[in-house]
Coordinates of C-alpha atoms in Angstrom, one line a residue:
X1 CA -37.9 -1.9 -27.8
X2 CA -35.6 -3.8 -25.2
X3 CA -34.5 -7.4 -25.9
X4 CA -36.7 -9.5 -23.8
X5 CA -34.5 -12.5 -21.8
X6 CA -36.8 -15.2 -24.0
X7 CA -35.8 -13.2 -27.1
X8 CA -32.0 -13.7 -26.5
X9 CA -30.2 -16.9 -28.1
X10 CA -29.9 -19.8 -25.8
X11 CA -26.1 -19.2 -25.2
X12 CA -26.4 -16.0 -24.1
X13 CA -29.3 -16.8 -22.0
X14 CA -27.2 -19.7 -20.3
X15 CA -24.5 -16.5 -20.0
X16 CA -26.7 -14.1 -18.2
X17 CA -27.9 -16.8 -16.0
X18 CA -24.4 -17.9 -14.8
X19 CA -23.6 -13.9 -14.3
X20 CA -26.7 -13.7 -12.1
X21 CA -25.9 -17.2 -9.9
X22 CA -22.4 -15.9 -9.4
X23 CA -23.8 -12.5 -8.4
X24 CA -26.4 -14.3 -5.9
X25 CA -23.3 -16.5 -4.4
X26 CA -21.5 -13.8 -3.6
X27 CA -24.6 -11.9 -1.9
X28 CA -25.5 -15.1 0.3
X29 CA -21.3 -15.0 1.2
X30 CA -21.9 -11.6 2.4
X31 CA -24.9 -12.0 4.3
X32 CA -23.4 -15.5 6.1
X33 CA -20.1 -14.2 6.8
X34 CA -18.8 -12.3 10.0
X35 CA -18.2 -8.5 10.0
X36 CA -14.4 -9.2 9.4
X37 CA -14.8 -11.3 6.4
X38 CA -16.9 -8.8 4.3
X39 CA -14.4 -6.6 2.9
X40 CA -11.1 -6.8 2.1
X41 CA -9.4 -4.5 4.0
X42 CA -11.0 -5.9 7.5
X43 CA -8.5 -8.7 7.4
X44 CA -5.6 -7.2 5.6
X45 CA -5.5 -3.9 7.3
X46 CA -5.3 -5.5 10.5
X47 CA -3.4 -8.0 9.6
X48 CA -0.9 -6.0 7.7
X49 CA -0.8 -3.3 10.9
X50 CA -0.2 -6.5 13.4
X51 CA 2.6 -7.8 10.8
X52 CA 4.4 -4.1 10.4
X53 CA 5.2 -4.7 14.6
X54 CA 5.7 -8.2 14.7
X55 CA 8.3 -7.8 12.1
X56 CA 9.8 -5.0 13.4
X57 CA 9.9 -6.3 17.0
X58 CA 11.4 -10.1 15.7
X59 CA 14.4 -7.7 13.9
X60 CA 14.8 -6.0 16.7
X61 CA 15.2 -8.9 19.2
X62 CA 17.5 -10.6 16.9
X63 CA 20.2 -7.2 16.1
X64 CA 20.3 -7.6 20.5
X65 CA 21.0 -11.3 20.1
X66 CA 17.8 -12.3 22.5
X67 CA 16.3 -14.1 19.7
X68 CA 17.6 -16.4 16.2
X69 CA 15.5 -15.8 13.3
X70 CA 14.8 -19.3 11.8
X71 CA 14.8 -18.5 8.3
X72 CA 17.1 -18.7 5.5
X73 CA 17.6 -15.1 4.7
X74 CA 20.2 -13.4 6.8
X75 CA 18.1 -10.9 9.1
X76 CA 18.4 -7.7 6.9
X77 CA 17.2 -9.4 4.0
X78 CA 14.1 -10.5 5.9
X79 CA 13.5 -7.8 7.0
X80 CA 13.2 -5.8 3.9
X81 CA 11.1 -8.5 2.2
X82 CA 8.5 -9.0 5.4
X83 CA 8.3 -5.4 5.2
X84 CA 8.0 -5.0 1.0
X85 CA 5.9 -8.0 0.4
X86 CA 4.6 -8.7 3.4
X87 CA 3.5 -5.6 5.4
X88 CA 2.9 -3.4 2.3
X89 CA 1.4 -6.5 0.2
X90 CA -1.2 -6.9 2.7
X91 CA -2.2 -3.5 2.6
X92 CA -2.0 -3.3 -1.1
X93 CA -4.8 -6.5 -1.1
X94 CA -6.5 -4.8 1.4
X95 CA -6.6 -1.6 -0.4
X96 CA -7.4 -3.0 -4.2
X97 CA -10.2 -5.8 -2.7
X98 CA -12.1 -2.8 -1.6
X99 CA -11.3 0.1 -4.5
X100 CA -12.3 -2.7 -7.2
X101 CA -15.8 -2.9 -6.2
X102 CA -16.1 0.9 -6.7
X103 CA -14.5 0.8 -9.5
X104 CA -16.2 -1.6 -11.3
X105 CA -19.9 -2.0 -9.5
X106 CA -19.1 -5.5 -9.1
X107 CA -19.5 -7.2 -5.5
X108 CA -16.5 -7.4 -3.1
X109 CA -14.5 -10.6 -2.5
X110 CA -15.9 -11.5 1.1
X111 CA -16.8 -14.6 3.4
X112 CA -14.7 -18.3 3.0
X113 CA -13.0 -17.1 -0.3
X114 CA -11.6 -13.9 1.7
X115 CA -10.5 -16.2 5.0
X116 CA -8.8 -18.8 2.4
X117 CA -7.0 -15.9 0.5
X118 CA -6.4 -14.0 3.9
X119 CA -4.9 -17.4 4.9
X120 CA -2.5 -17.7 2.2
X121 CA -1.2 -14.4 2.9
X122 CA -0.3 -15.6 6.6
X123 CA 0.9 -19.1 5.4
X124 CA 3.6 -16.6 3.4
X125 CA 4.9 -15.1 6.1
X126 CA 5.1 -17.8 8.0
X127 CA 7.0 -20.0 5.4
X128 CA 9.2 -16.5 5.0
X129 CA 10.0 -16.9 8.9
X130 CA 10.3 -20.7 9.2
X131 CA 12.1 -21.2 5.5
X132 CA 15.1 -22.9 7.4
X133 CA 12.9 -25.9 8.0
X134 CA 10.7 -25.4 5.4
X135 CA 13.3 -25.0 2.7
X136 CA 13.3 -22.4 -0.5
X137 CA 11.0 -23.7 -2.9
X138 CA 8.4 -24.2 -0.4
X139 CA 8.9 -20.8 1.1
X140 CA 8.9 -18.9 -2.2
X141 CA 5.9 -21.2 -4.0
X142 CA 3.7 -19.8 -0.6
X143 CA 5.2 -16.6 -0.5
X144 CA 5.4 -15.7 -4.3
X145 CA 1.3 -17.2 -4.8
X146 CA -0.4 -14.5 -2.9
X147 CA 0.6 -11.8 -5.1
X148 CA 0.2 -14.1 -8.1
X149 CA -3.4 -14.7 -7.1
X150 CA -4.1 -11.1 -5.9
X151 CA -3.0 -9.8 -9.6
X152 CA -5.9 -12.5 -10.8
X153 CA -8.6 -11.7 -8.8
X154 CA -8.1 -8.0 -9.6
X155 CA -7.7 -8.7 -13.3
X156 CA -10.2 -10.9 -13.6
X157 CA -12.4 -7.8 -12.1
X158 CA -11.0 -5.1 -13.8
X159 CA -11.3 -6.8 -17.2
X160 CA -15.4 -8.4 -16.7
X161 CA -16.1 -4.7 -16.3
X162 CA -13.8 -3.4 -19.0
X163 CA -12.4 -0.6 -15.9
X164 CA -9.3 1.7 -16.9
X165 CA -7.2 0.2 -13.7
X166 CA -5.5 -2.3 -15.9
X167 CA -2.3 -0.4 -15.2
X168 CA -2.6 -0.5 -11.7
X169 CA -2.8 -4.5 -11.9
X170 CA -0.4 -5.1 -14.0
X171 CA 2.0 -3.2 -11.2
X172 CA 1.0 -6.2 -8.9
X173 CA 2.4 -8.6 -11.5
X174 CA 5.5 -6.4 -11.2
X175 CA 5.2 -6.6 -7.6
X176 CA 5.2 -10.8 -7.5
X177 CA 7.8 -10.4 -10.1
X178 CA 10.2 -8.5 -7.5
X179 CA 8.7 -10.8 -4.8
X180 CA 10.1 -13.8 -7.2
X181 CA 13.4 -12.3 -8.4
X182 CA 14.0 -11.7 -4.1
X183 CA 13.8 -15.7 -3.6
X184 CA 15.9 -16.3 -6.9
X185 CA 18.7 -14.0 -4.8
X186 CA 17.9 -15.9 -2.0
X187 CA 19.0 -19.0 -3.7
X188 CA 22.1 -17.3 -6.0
X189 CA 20.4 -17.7 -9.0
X190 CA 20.4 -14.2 -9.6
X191 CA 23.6 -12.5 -8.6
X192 CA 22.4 -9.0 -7.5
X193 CA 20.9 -8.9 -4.0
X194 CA 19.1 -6.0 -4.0
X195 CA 17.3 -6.3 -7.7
X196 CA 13.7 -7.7 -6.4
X197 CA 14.4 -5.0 -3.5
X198 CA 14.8 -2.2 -6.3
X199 CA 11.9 -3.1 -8.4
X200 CA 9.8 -3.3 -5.3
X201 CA 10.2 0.2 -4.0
X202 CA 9.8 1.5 -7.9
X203 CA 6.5 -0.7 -7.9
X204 CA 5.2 0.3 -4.7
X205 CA 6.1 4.5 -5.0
X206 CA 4.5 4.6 -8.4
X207 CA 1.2 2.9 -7.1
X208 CA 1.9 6.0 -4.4
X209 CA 2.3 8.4 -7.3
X210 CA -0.5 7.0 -9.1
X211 CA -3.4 6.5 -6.7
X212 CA -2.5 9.2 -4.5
X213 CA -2.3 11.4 -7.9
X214 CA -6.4 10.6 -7.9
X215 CA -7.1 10.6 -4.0
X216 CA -5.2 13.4 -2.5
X217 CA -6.8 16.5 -5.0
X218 CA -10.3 14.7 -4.9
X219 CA -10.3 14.2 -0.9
X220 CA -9.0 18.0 -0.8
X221 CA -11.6 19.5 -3.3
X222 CA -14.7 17.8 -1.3
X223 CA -13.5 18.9 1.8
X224 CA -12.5 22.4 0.8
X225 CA -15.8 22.8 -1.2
X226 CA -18.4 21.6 2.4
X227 CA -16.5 24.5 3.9
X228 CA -17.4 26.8 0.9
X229 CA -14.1 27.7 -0.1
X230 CA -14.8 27.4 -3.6
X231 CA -12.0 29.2 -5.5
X232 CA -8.8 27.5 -6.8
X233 CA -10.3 24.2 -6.0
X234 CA -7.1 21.6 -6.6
X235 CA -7.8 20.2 -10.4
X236 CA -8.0 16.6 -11.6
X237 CA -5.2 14.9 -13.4
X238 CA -4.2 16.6 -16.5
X239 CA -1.3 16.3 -19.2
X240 CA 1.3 17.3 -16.6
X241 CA 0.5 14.9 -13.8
X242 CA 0.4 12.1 -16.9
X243 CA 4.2 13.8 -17.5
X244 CA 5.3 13.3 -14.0
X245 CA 4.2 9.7 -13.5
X246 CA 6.3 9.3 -17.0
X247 CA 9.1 10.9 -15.8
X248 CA 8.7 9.4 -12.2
X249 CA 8.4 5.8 -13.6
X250 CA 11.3 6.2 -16.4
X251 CA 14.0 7.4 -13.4
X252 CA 13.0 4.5 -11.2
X253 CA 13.3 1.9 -14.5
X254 CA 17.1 3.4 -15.0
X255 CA 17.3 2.5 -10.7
X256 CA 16.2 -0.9 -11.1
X257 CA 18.9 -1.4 -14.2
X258 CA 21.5 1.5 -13.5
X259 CA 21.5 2.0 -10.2
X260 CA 24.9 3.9 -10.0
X261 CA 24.4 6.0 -13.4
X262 CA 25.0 9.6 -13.4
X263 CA 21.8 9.7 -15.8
X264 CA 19.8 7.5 -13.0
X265 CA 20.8 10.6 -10.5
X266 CA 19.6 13.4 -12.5
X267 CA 16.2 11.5 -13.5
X268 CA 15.4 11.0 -9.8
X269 CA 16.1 14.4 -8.8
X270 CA 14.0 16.2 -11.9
X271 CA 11.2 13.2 -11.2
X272 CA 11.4 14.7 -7.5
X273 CA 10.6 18.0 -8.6
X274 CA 8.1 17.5 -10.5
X275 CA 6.5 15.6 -7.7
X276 CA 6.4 18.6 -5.4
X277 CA 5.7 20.4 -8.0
X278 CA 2.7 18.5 -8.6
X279 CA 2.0 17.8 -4.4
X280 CA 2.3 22.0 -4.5
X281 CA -0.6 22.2 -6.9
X282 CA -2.9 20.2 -4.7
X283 CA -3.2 22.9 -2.1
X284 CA -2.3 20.9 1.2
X285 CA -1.5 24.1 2.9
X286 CA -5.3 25.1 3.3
X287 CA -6.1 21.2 5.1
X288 CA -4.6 22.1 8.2
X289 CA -7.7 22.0 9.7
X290 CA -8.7 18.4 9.2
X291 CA -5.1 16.0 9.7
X292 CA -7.9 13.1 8.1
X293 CA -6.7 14.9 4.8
X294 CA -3.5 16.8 5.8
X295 CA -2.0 13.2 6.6
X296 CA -2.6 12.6 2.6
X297 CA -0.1 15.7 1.5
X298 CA 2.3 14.6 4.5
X299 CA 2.5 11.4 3.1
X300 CA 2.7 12.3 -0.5
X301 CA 5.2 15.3 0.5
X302 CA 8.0 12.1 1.3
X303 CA 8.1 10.8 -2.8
X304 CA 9.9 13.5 -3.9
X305 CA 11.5 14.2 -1.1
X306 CA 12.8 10.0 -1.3
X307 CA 13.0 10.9 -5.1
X308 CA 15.5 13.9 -4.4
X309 CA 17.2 12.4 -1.9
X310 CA 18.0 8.7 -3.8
X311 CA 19.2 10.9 -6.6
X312 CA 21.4 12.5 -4.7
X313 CA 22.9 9.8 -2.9
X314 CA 23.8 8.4 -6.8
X315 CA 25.6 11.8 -7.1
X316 CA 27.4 12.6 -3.9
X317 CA 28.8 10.3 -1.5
X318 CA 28.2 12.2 1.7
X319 CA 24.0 11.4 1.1
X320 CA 23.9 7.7 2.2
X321 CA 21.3 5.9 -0.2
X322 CA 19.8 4.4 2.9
X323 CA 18.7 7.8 4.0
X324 CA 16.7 7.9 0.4
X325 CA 15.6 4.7 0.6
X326 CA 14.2 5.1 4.1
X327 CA 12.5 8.2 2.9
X328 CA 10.8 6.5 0.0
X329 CA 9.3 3.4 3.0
X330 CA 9.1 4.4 6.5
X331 CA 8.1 7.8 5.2
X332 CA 5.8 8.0 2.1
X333 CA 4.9 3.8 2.4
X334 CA 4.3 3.6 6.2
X335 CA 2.3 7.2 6.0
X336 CA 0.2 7.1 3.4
X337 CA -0.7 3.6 4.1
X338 CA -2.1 4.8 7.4
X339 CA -3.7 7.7 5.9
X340 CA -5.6 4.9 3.4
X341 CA -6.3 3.0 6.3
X342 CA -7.5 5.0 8.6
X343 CA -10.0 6.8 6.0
X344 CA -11.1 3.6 4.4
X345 CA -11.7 2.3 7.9
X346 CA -14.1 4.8 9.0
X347 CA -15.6 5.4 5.8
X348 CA -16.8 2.0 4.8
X349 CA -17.9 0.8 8.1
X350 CA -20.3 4.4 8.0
X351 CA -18.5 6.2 10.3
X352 CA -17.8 10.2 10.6
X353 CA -14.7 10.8 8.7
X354 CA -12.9 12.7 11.8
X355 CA -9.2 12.1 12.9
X356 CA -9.8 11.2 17.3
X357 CA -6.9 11.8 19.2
X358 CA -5.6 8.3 18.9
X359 CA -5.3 9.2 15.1
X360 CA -3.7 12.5 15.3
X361 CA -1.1 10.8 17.6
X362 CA -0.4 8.0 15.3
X363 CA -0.1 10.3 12.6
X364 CA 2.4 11.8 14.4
X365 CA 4.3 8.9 15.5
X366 CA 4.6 7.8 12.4
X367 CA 5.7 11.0 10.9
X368 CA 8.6 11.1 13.4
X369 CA 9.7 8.0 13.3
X370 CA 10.3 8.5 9.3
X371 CA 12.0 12.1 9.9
X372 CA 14.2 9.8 13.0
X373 CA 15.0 7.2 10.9
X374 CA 16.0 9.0 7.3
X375 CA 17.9 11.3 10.0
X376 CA 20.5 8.4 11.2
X377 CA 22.3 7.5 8.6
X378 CA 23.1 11.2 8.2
X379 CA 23.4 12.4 11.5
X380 CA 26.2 10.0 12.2
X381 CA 27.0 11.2 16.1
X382 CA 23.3 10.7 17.1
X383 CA 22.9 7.1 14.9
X384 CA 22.3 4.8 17.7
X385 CA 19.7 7.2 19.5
X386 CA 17.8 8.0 16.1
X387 CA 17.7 4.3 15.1
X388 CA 16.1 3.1 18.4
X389 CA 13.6 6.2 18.7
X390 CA 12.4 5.8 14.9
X391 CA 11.8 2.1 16.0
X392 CA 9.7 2.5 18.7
X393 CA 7.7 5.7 17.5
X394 CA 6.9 3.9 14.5
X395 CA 6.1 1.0 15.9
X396 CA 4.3 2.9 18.5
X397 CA 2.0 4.3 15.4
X398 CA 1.3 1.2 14.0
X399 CA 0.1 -0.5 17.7
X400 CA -1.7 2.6 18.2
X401 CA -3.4 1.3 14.5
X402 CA -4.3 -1.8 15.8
X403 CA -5.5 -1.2 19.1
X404 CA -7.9 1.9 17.9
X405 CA -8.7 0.7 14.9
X406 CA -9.2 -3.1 15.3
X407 CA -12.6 -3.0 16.9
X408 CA -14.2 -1.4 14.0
X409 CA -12.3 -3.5 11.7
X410 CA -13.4 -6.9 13.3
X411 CA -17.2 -5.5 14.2
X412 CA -19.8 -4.6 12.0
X413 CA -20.7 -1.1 10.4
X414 CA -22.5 1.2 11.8
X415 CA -26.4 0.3 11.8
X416 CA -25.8 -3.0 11.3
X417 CA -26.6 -5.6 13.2
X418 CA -23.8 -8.5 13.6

């Protein structure tokens, strides 16, 4: 017979009823709040999209000497770390403040709590852009907090509902940890410039190789089974997808620590096989017909190709590691964040999950602008041409984001009133 609530001890009783008042706040939040504030990735897509350009566009104008950027990082350095722990970070908030919920049946972050935490994102990247005036340990306490606090809130999730992601948070921790170890170069403290910069791209592809791993075969088995093509269905994760992510995540340790090993080369290049070995297995070549799905495999296709590539690069001279590098963020980050974003968009706002136009194009941008910009550093004669046309197509692609998709981020879902 069930326990009745009078039947419970008084502690537990004082227990369930906190559980329930928490659960009521955070309905009444949702109900108060603006269309924009009740999920995660409203606010962080957008703002993550609007950031990617921004940042891009204040690089640009300094290289052509139109425009100083006040900060204390030289304009490279910036650059990389608006783009690592700004752009992506956003998108990664965005992305686990949303998949929690599902994950764990518990309701999403959303109204004044989301705004605050949505603020201190922005506060971040403007501290990152104004550190000359703000000084280091201002800039990094702002900057470094947001992916401190993220790793919280998603533990603090993860663990009430005793969910299997614990992993997948403890690669944000890893992520603030390269965010940290960036500001500690900043300030000499740590004598290699490019360690946080390292450990950031190992973070950020094995999230890649690990939610993508999920994703990509589900997404293609759903949509290959409603057209009734039943046989050789793509397969969930078995021992040899565990053995890739492994492998994967043992060749980008020896990066972060050996970056010039022989060893290091030959990990990354048998980790990118197995990649594509394991991309191969998910049947992308039959989702030609819906590019809402093929943009997934495109995406994925540019891990082991960045795998292959950086090992390479570690081996022989004449593949430069910014070519790999380059590979491994403008291709597999940039694409498969806008492959997550434009599905999650549509999907959790009720919409038909159908790629427009607008989203085949910035697909395409995007995809060009990687295959442009991996391009220059080895097509040497055509550098300056390929640098400025994988600027603007993927810039183009990530406008194209905002402008299309911003509406149904900032308005409410369909059949729902505002």
């Amino acid at each position: 017979m069930p326990i009745g609530r009078a039947e419970l001890p008084q502690h537990s009783r004082t227990m369930l009823t906190r559980g329930e008042q928490m659960l009521a706040l955070r309905r009444r939040r949702m109900a108060a709040s603006p269309p924009f504030l009740r999920g995660g990735f409203r606010p962080f897509f957008l703002a993550g999209a609007a950031w990617a350009v921004c940042a891009l566009v204040l690089w640009l104008l300094n290289l052509s000497g139109q425009f100083a950027l006040p900060t204390l990082m030289d304009p490279l350095s910036w650059h990389r770390h608006e783009m690592l722990f700004g752009f992506v970070g956003a998108v990664v908030a965005g992305f686990l403040l949303t998949a929690i919920p599902n994950w764990t049946g518990r309701l999403p972050i959303a109204g004044a709590p989301l705004a605050a935490f949505a603020a201190l994102w922005l506060a971040g990247r403007l501290a990152m852009l104004f550190s000359g005036a703000l000084g280091a340990d201002v800039t990094a306490v702002l900057d470094v907090s947001f992916l401190v606090l993220l790793a919280l809130i998603a533990g603090r999730e993860v663990l009430a509902a005793k969910n299997r992601n614990v992993p997948i948070v403890a690669m944000v921790l890893a992520l603030a940890l390269a965010n940290a170890i960036d500001h500690l170069t900043m300030a000499e403290v740590i004598t290699d410039p490019l360690l946080g910069v390292r450990i950031a791209i190992g973070v950020i592809t094995m999230l890649i190789a690990l939610i993508g791993g999920r994703i990509i075969p589900s997404f293609t088995r759903n949509w290959l089974a409603k057209r009734g093509e039943a046989e050789h269905l793509p397969t969930q994760a078995n021992r040899f997808d565990l053995a890739c992510l492994a492998i994967t995540g043992v060749s980008l340790l020896l990066w972060v620590a050996l970056p010039a090993s022989t060893l290091t080369g030959a990990a990354l290049l048998l980790a990118g096989g197995l990649q594509f070995t394991r991309l191969a297995r998910w049947q992308g070549h039959r989702t030609f017909a819906d590019p809402l799905v093929l943009i997934l495999h495109v995406g994925f296709l540019w891990v082991p190709v960045g795998l292959a590539l950086l090992g390479i690069s570690i081996l022989s001279p004449e593949v430069p590691q910014s070519a790999a590098v380059h590979a491994l963020t403008a291709g597999a980050m940039a694409t498969m964040i806008l492959a997550v974003m434009t599905r999650a968009s549509l999907g959790h706002t009720a919409r038909e999950l159908r790629a427009d136009r607008a989203t085949q194009l910035l697909y395409g941008l995007v995809t060009a602008g990687a295959v442009a910009r991996v391009a220059a550093p080895i097509l040497v004669s055509l550098y300056t041409e390929l640098m400025r046309g994988s600027a603007l197509l993927w810039g183009a692609a990530f406008i194209l984001f905002v402008v299309r998709y911003g509406p149904i981020l900032v308005g409410p879902r369909v059949g729902e009133s505002r």
